[in-house]
PDB file of C-alpha atoms in Angstrom:
ATOM      1  CA  MET A   9     110.367 139.500 144.253  1.00 39.00           C
ATOM      2  CA  VAL A  10     109.992 141.650 141.124  1.00 46.00           C
ATOM      3  CA  ARG A  11     113.288 142.206 139.328  1.00 52.00           C
ATOM      4  CA  ALA A  12     114.222 145.898 139.312  1.00 55.00           C
ATOM      5  CA  GLY A  13     113.600 147.635 136.023  1.00 81.00           C
ATOM      6  CA  LEU A  14     111.273 145.031 134.562  1.00 89.00           C
ATOM      7  CA  SER A  15     107.647 145.894 133.941  1.00 91.00           C
ATOM      8  CA  ALA A  16     104.911 144.710 131.628  1.00 92.00           C
ATOM      9  CA  GLU A  17     105.410 147.822 129.488  1.00 95.00           C
ATOM     10  CA  ARG A  18     109.176 147.373 129.227  1.00 94.00           C
ATOM     11  CA  LEU A  19     108.760 143.701 128.360  1.00 94.00           C
ATOM     12  CA  THR A  20     106.131 144.543 125.744  1.00 96.00           C
ATOM     13  CA  ARG A  21     108.392 147.095 124.072  1.00 97.00           C
ATOM     14  CA  ALA A  22     111.346 144.711 124.196  1.00 96.00           C
ATOM     15  CA  GLY A  23     109.111 141.986 122.755  1.00 96.00           C
ATOM     16  CA  ALA A  24     108.084 144.339 119.930  1.00 98.00           C
ATOM     17  CA  GLU A  25     111.740 145.082 119.170  1.00 97.00           C
ATOM     18  CA  LEU A  26     112.490 141.365 119.222  1.00 97.00           C
ATOM     19  CA  ALA A  27     109.580 140.752 116.837  1.00 97.00           C
ATOM     20  CA  ASP A  28     111.036 143.276 114.393  1.00 98.00           C
ATOM     21  CA  GLU A  29     114.421 141.545 114.599  1.00 97.00           C
ATOM     22  CA  VAL A  30     113.493 137.848 114.451  1.00 97.00           C
ATOM     23  CA  GLY A  31     109.812 137.714 113.497  1.00 96.00           C
ATOM     24  CA  PHE A  32     106.665 137.890 115.578  1.00 97.00           C
ATOM     25  CA  ASP A  33     106.184 134.129 115.560  1.00 95.00           C
ATOM     26  CA  GLN A  34     109.546 133.728 117.333  1.00 95.00           C
ATOM     27  CA  VAL A  35     108.590 135.937 120.283  1.00 96.00           C
ATOM     28  CA  THR A  36     108.127 133.919 123.465  1.00 94.00           C
ATOM     29  CA  VAL A  37     108.600 134.537 127.154  1.00 94.00           C
ATOM     30  CA  SER A  38     111.685 132.286 126.965  1.00 93.00           C
ATOM     31  CA  ALA A  39     113.205 134.337 124.142  1.00 94.00           C
ATOM     32  CA  LEU A  40     112.531 137.534 126.073  1.00 93.00           C
ATOM     33  CA  ALA A  41     114.096 136.087 129.234  1.00 91.00           C
ATOM     34  CA  ARG A  42     117.238 135.314 127.221  1.00 93.00           C
ATOM     35  CA  ARG A  43     117.271 138.893 125.959  1.00 91.00           C
ATOM     36  CA  PHE A  44     117.238 140.224 129.536  1.00 88.00           C
ATOM     37  CA  ASP A  45     119.508 137.439 130.804  1.00 88.00           C
ATOM     38  CA  VAL A  46     116.992 136.444 133.478  1.00 89.00           C
ATOM     39  CA  ARG A  47     115.157 133.272 134.328  1.00 88.00           C
ATOM     40  CA  VAL A  48     111.798 132.774 132.609  1.00 88.00           C
ATOM     41  CA  ALA A  49     110.064 132.597 135.984  1.00 85.00           C
ATOM     42  CA  SER A  50     111.109 136.174 136.772  1.00 84.00           C
ATOM     43  CA  LEU A  51     108.998 137.447 133.857  1.00 88.00           C
ATOM     44  CA  TYR A  52     105.794 135.754 134.981  1.00 88.00           C
ATOM     45  CA  SER A  53     105.082 138.481 137.512  1.00 87.00           C
ATOM     46  CA  HIS A  54     104.725 140.851 134.528  1.00 93.00           C
ATOM     47  CA  VAL A  55     103.261 138.699 131.736  1.00 92.00           C
ATOM     48  CA  LYS A  56     101.170 135.542 132.125  1.00 93.00           C
ATOM     49  CA  ASN A  57     102.610 133.557 129.214  1.00 92.00           C
ATOM     50  CA  SER A  58     103.695 133.894 125.581  1.00 93.00           C
ATOM     51  CA  HIS A  59     100.109 134.441 124.430  1.00 94.00           C
ATOM     52  CA  ASP A  60      99.741 137.343 126.887  1.00 94.00           C
ATOM     53  CA  LEU A  61     103.060 138.801 125.671  1.00 95.00           C
ATOM     54  CA  ARG A  62     101.998 138.522 122.026  1.00 96.00           C
ATOM     55  CA  THR A  63      98.625 140.081 122.820  1.00 96.00           C
ATOM     56  CA  ARG A  64     100.375 143.018 124.471  1.00 96.00           C
ATOM     57  CA  ILE A  65     102.652 143.449 121.442  1.00 98.00           C
ATOM     58  CA  ALA A  66      99.613 143.313 119.138  1.00 97.00           C
ATOM     59  CA  LEU A  67      97.863 146.000 121.189  1.00 97.00           C
ATOM     60  CA  LEU A  68     100.988 148.166 121.063  1.00 98.00           C
ATOM     61  CA  ALA A  69     101.268 147.747 117.292  1.00 98.00           C
ATOM     62  CA  LEU A  70      97.595 148.604 116.742  1.00 97.00           C
ATOM     63  CA  GLU A  71      98.005 151.715 118.901  1.00 97.00           C
ATOM     64  CA  GLU A  72     101.136 152.825 117.048  1.00 98.00           C
ATOM     65  CA  LEU A  73      99.448 152.299 113.681  1.00 97.00           C
ATOM     66  CA  ALA A  74      96.344 154.192 114.795  1.00 97.00           C
ATOM     67  CA  ASP A  75      98.442 157.105 116.040  1.00 97.00           C
ATOM     68  CA  ARG A  76     100.311 157.256 112.734  1.00 98.00           C
ATOM     69  CA  GLY A  77      97.062 156.998 110.802  1.00 97.00           C
ATOM     70  CA  ALA A  78      95.454 159.836 112.738  1.00 97.00           C
ATOM     71  CA  ALA A  79      98.472 162.066 112.181  1.00 97.00           C
ATOM     72  CA  ALA A  80      98.576 161.243 108.463  1.00 97.00           C
ATOM     73  CA  LEU A  81      94.869 161.912 107.953  1.00 96.00           C
ATOM     74  CA  ALA A  82      94.763 165.285 109.726  1.00 94.00           C
ATOM     75  CA  GLY A  83      93.515 167.877 107.255  1.00 93.00           C
ATOM     76  CA  ARG A  84      93.243 165.450 104.335  1.00 95.00           C
ATOM     77  CA  ALA A  85      90.266 164.176 102.371  1.00 92.00           C
ATOM     78  CA  GLY A  86      89.453 162.090  99.319  1.00 94.00           C
ATOM     79  CA  LYS A  87      92.310 160.546  97.366  1.00 96.00           C
ATOM     80  CA  ASP A  88      94.883 162.451  99.414  1.00 96.00           C
ATOM     81  CA  ALA A  89      93.550 160.847 102.611  1.00 97.00           C
ATOM     82  CA  LEU A  90      93.314 157.433 100.982  1.00 97.00           C
ATOM     83  CA  GLY A  91      96.926 157.578  99.796  1.00 97.00           C
ATOM     84  CA  ALA A  92      98.221 158.858 103.132  1.00 97.00           C
ATOM     85  CA  PHE A  93      96.376 156.114 105.017  1.00 97.00           C
ATOM     86  CA  ALA A  94      97.658 153.435 102.643  1.00 97.00           C
ATOM     87  CA  ASP A  95     101.208 154.729 103.047  1.00 98.00           C
ATOM     88  CA  VAL A  96     100.926 154.521 106.838  1.00 97.00           C
ATOM     89  CA  TYR A  97     100.371 150.766 106.641  1.00 96.00           C
ATOM     90  CA  ARG A  98     103.070 150.202 104.044  1.00 97.00           C
ATOM     91  CA  ASP A  99     105.648 152.347 105.823  1.00 97.00           C
ATOM     92  CA  TYR A 100     104.904 150.804 109.218  1.00 98.00           C
ATOM     93  CA  ALA A 101     105.267 147.295 107.796  1.00 97.00           C
ATOM     94  CA  ARG A 102     108.620 148.197 106.260  1.00 96.00           C
ATOM     95  CA  GLU A 103     109.918 149.847 109.431  1.00 97.00           C
ATOM     96  CA  HIS A 104     108.467 147.315 111.881  1.00 98.00           C
ATOM     97  CA  PRO A 105     107.841 143.976 110.170  1.00 97.00           C
ATOM     98  CA  GLY A 106     107.381 142.070 113.421  1.00 97.00           C
ATOM     99  CA  ARG A 107     105.008 144.639 114.872  1.00 98.00           C
ATOM    100  CA  TYR A 108     103.072 144.725 111.622  1.00 97.00           C
ATOM    101  CA  ALA A 109     102.658 140.941 111.872  1.00 97.00           C
ATOM    102  CA  ALA A 110     101.575 141.425 115.493  1.00 97.00           C
ATOM    103  CA  ALA A 111      98.845 143.822 114.364  1.00 96.00           C
ATOM    104  CA  GLN A 112      97.300 140.835 112.527  1.00 94.00           C
ATOM    105  CA  TYR A 113      97.316 138.651 115.673  1.00 96.00           C
ATOM    106  CA  ARG A 114      93.902 137.265 116.533  1.00 95.00           C
ATOM    107  CA  LEU A 115      92.750 138.883 119.758  1.00 95.00           C
ATOM    108  CA  ASP A 116      90.098 137.559 122.076  1.00 93.00           C
ATOM    109  CA  PRO A 117      86.865 139.596 121.959  1.00 95.00           C
ATOM    110  CA  GLU A 118      87.605 141.513 125.160  1.00 93.00           C
ATOM    111  CA  ALA A 119      91.125 142.506 124.075  1.00 92.00           C
ATOM    112  CA  ALA A 120      89.886 143.387 120.590  1.00 93.00           C
ATOM    113  CA  ALA A 121      87.166 145.635 122.005  1.00 93.00           C
ATOM    114  CA  ALA A 122      89.729 147.464 124.149  1.00 91.00           C
ATOM    115  CA  SER A 123      92.273 147.760 121.316  1.00 94.00           C
ATOM    116  CA  ALA A 124      92.918 150.551 118.837  1.00 94.00           C
ATOM    117  CA  GLY A 125      91.306 148.372 116.156  1.00 93.00           C
ATOM    118  CA  GLY A 126      88.148 150.449 116.456  1.00 92.00           C
ATOM    119  CA  ARG A 127      90.156 153.581 115.690  1.00 94.00           C
ATOM    120  CA  HIS A 128      91.415 151.963 112.477  1.00 93.00           C
ATOM    121  CA  SER A 129      87.865 151.204 111.420  1.00 91.00           C
ATOM    122  CA  ARG A 130      86.639 154.699 112.258  1.00 93.00           C
ATOM    123  CA  MET A 131      89.513 156.283 110.308  1.00 95.00           C
ATOM    124  CA  THR A 132      88.798 154.091 107.292  1.00 95.00           C
ATOM    125  CA  ARG A 133      85.112 154.968 107.477  1.00 94.00           C
ATOM    126  CA  ALA A 134      85.987 158.665 107.755  1.00 94.00           C
ATOM    127  CA  ILE A 135      87.937 158.376 104.494  1.00 95.00           C
ATOM    128  CA  LEU A 136      84.998 156.603 102.872  1.00 94.00           C
ATOM    129  CA  ARG A 137      82.547 159.352 103.853  1.00 90.00           C
ATOM    130  CA  GLY A 138      84.341 161.446 101.247  1.00 90.00           C
ATOM    131  CA  TYR A 139      83.208 158.907  98.666  1.00 94.00           C
ATOM    132  CA  ASP A 140      79.538 159.037  99.680  1.00 90.00           C
ATOM    133  CA  LEU A 141      79.227 155.343 100.500  1.00 92.00           C
ATOM    134  CA  THR A 142      76.456 154.127 102.757  1.00 90.00           C
ATOM    135  CA  GLU A 143      75.955 150.752 104.408  1.00 92.00           C
ATOM    136  CA  PRO A 144      76.462 147.968 103.514  1.00 94.00           C
ATOM    137  CA  ASP A 145      78.755 149.342 100.783  1.00 95.00           C
ATOM    138  CA  GLN A 146      80.885 151.131 103.346  1.00 94.00           C
ATOM    139  CA  THR A 147      81.610 147.845 105.144  1.00 95.00           C
ATOM    140  CA  HIS A 148      82.440 146.159 101.839  1.00 96.00           C
ATOM    141  CA  ALA A 149      84.827 149.025 101.030  1.00 96.00           C
ATOM    142  CA  VAL A 150      86.506 148.829 104.460  1.00 95.00           C
ATOM    143  CA  ARG A 151      87.177 145.141 103.815  1.00 95.00           C
ATOM    144  CA  LEU A 152      88.408 145.831 100.292  1.00 96.00           C
ATOM    145  CA  LEU A 153      90.880 148.481 101.416  1.00 97.00           C
ATOM    146  CA  GLY A 154      92.186 146.350 104.262  1.00 94.00           C
ATOM    147  CA  SER A 155      92.596 143.369 101.952  1.00 96.00           C
ATOM    148  CA  VAL A 156      94.399 145.323  99.257  1.00 97.00           C
ATOM    149  CA  PHE A 157      96.714 147.161 101.660  1.00 96.00           C
ATOM    150  CA  HIS A 158      97.592 144.038 103.632  1.00 95.00           C
ATOM    151  CA  GLY A 159      97.891 141.807 100.581  1.00 96.00           C
ATOM    152  CA  TYR A 160     100.200 144.144  98.710  1.00 96.00           C
ATOM    153  CA  VAL A 161     102.334 144.892 101.745  1.00 95.00           C
ATOM    154  CA  SER A 162     102.637 141.192 102.616  1.00 94.00           C
ATOM    155  CA  LEU A 163     103.681 140.221  99.085  1.00 94.00           C
ATOM    156  CA  GLU A 164     106.116 143.104  98.889  1.00 93.00           C
ATOM    157  CA  MET A 165     107.697 142.243 102.254  1.00 90.00           C
ATOM    158  CA  GLN A 166     108.222 138.667 101.106  1.00 89.00           C
ATOM    159  CA  GLY A 167     110.133 139.924  98.067  1.00 88.00           C
ATOM    160  CA  GLY A 168     107.314 139.252  95.640  1.00 87.00           C
ATOM    161  CA  PHE A 169     107.973 142.356  93.555  1.00 88.00           C
ATOM    162  CA  SER A 170     111.721 142.780  93.968  1.00 84.00           C
ATOM    163  CA  HIS A 171     112.818 141.087  90.742  1.00 85.00           C
ATOM    164  CA  SER A 172     110.654 142.823  88.191  1.00 87.00           C
ATOM    165  CA  VAL A 173     109.950 146.200  86.684  1.00 90.00           C
ATOM    166  CA  PRO A 174     108.329 148.607  87.066  1.00 91.00           C
ATOM    167  CA  ASP A 175     109.338 149.474  90.596  1.00 90.00           C
ATOM    168  CA  SER A 176     106.851 148.441  93.289  1.00 91.00           C
ATOM    169  CA  GLN A 177     106.343 152.112  94.260  1.00 93.00           C
ATOM    170  CA  GLU A 178     104.918 152.776  90.812  1.00 95.00           C
ATOM    171  CA  SER A 179     102.525 149.850  91.211  1.00 95.00           C
ATOM    172  CA  TRP A 180     101.546 151.069  94.693  1.00 96.00           C
ATOM    173  CA  SER A 181     100.702 154.514  93.325  1.00 96.00           C
ATOM    174  CA  ARG A 182      98.657 152.972  90.500  1.00 97.00           C
ATOM    175  CA  ILE A 183      96.779 150.797  93.008  1.00 97.00           C
ATOM    176  CA  VAL A 184      95.852 153.816  95.120  1.00 97.00           C
ATOM    177  CA  ASP A 185      94.675 155.568  91.936  1.00 97.00           C
ATOM    178  CA  ALA A 186      92.588 152.517  91.006  1.00 98.00           C
ATOM    179  CA  LEU A 187      91.066 152.301  94.487  1.00 98.00           C
ATOM    180  CA  ASP A 188      90.189 155.994  94.342  1.00 97.00           C
ATOM    181  CA  ALA A 189      88.489 155.530  90.954  1.00 97.00           C
ATOM    182  CA  LEU A 190      86.619 152.454  92.173  1.00 97.00           C
ATOM    183  CA  LEU A 191      85.394 154.232  95.313  1.00 97.00           C
ATOM    184  CA  ARG A 192      84.232 157.235  93.257  1.00 96.00           C
ATOM    185  CA  ASN A 193      82.258 154.929  90.979  1.00 95.00           C
ATOM    186  CA  TRP A 194      81.217 152.237  93.469  1.00 94.00           C
ATOM    187  CA  PRO A 195      79.051 149.693  91.711  1.00 86.00           C
ATOM    188  CA  ALA A 196      75.351 149.640  92.523  1.00 78.00           C
ATOM    189  CA  PRO A 197      74.071 146.360  94.024  1.00 73.00           C
TER     190      PRO A 197
END
């Protein structure tokens, strides 16, 4: 019998909250069962296993990030769009560290194809159209932006910039400026 009030969606959201509290790598079906004060077996009618739960949390995080990205990009172009998009990732990681980690979770091809990951790519490519990049340079630029955003955010979240000056916000702004300049003057092959 399905326990009243439990559903895959509710468990996914609770798992995402748990990830933000204790870290994505600590999210398991057992940990979630403890949170709801139920037996682990009672959750298996909603999620298959811990991998399924983590996949669901990853899909939720990608969707939330894509929704924020779309809202931030509305009506913006060029450097303004680039900065707004970068800030979406940084702000989301600060607000939801476990969900941000979940967004990096390796999905199987079917789940990845059905995820909001494609929206992220399309938004990044829309920003890059303002810089007049064509293939394969556009793909290289997508990878560059993702690497810089994720790398900076990851180092910052681990405290990598907390004991030095200038403030990490100043560095972040300078990085966005540098990316804008690089994209405007993309090197020829």
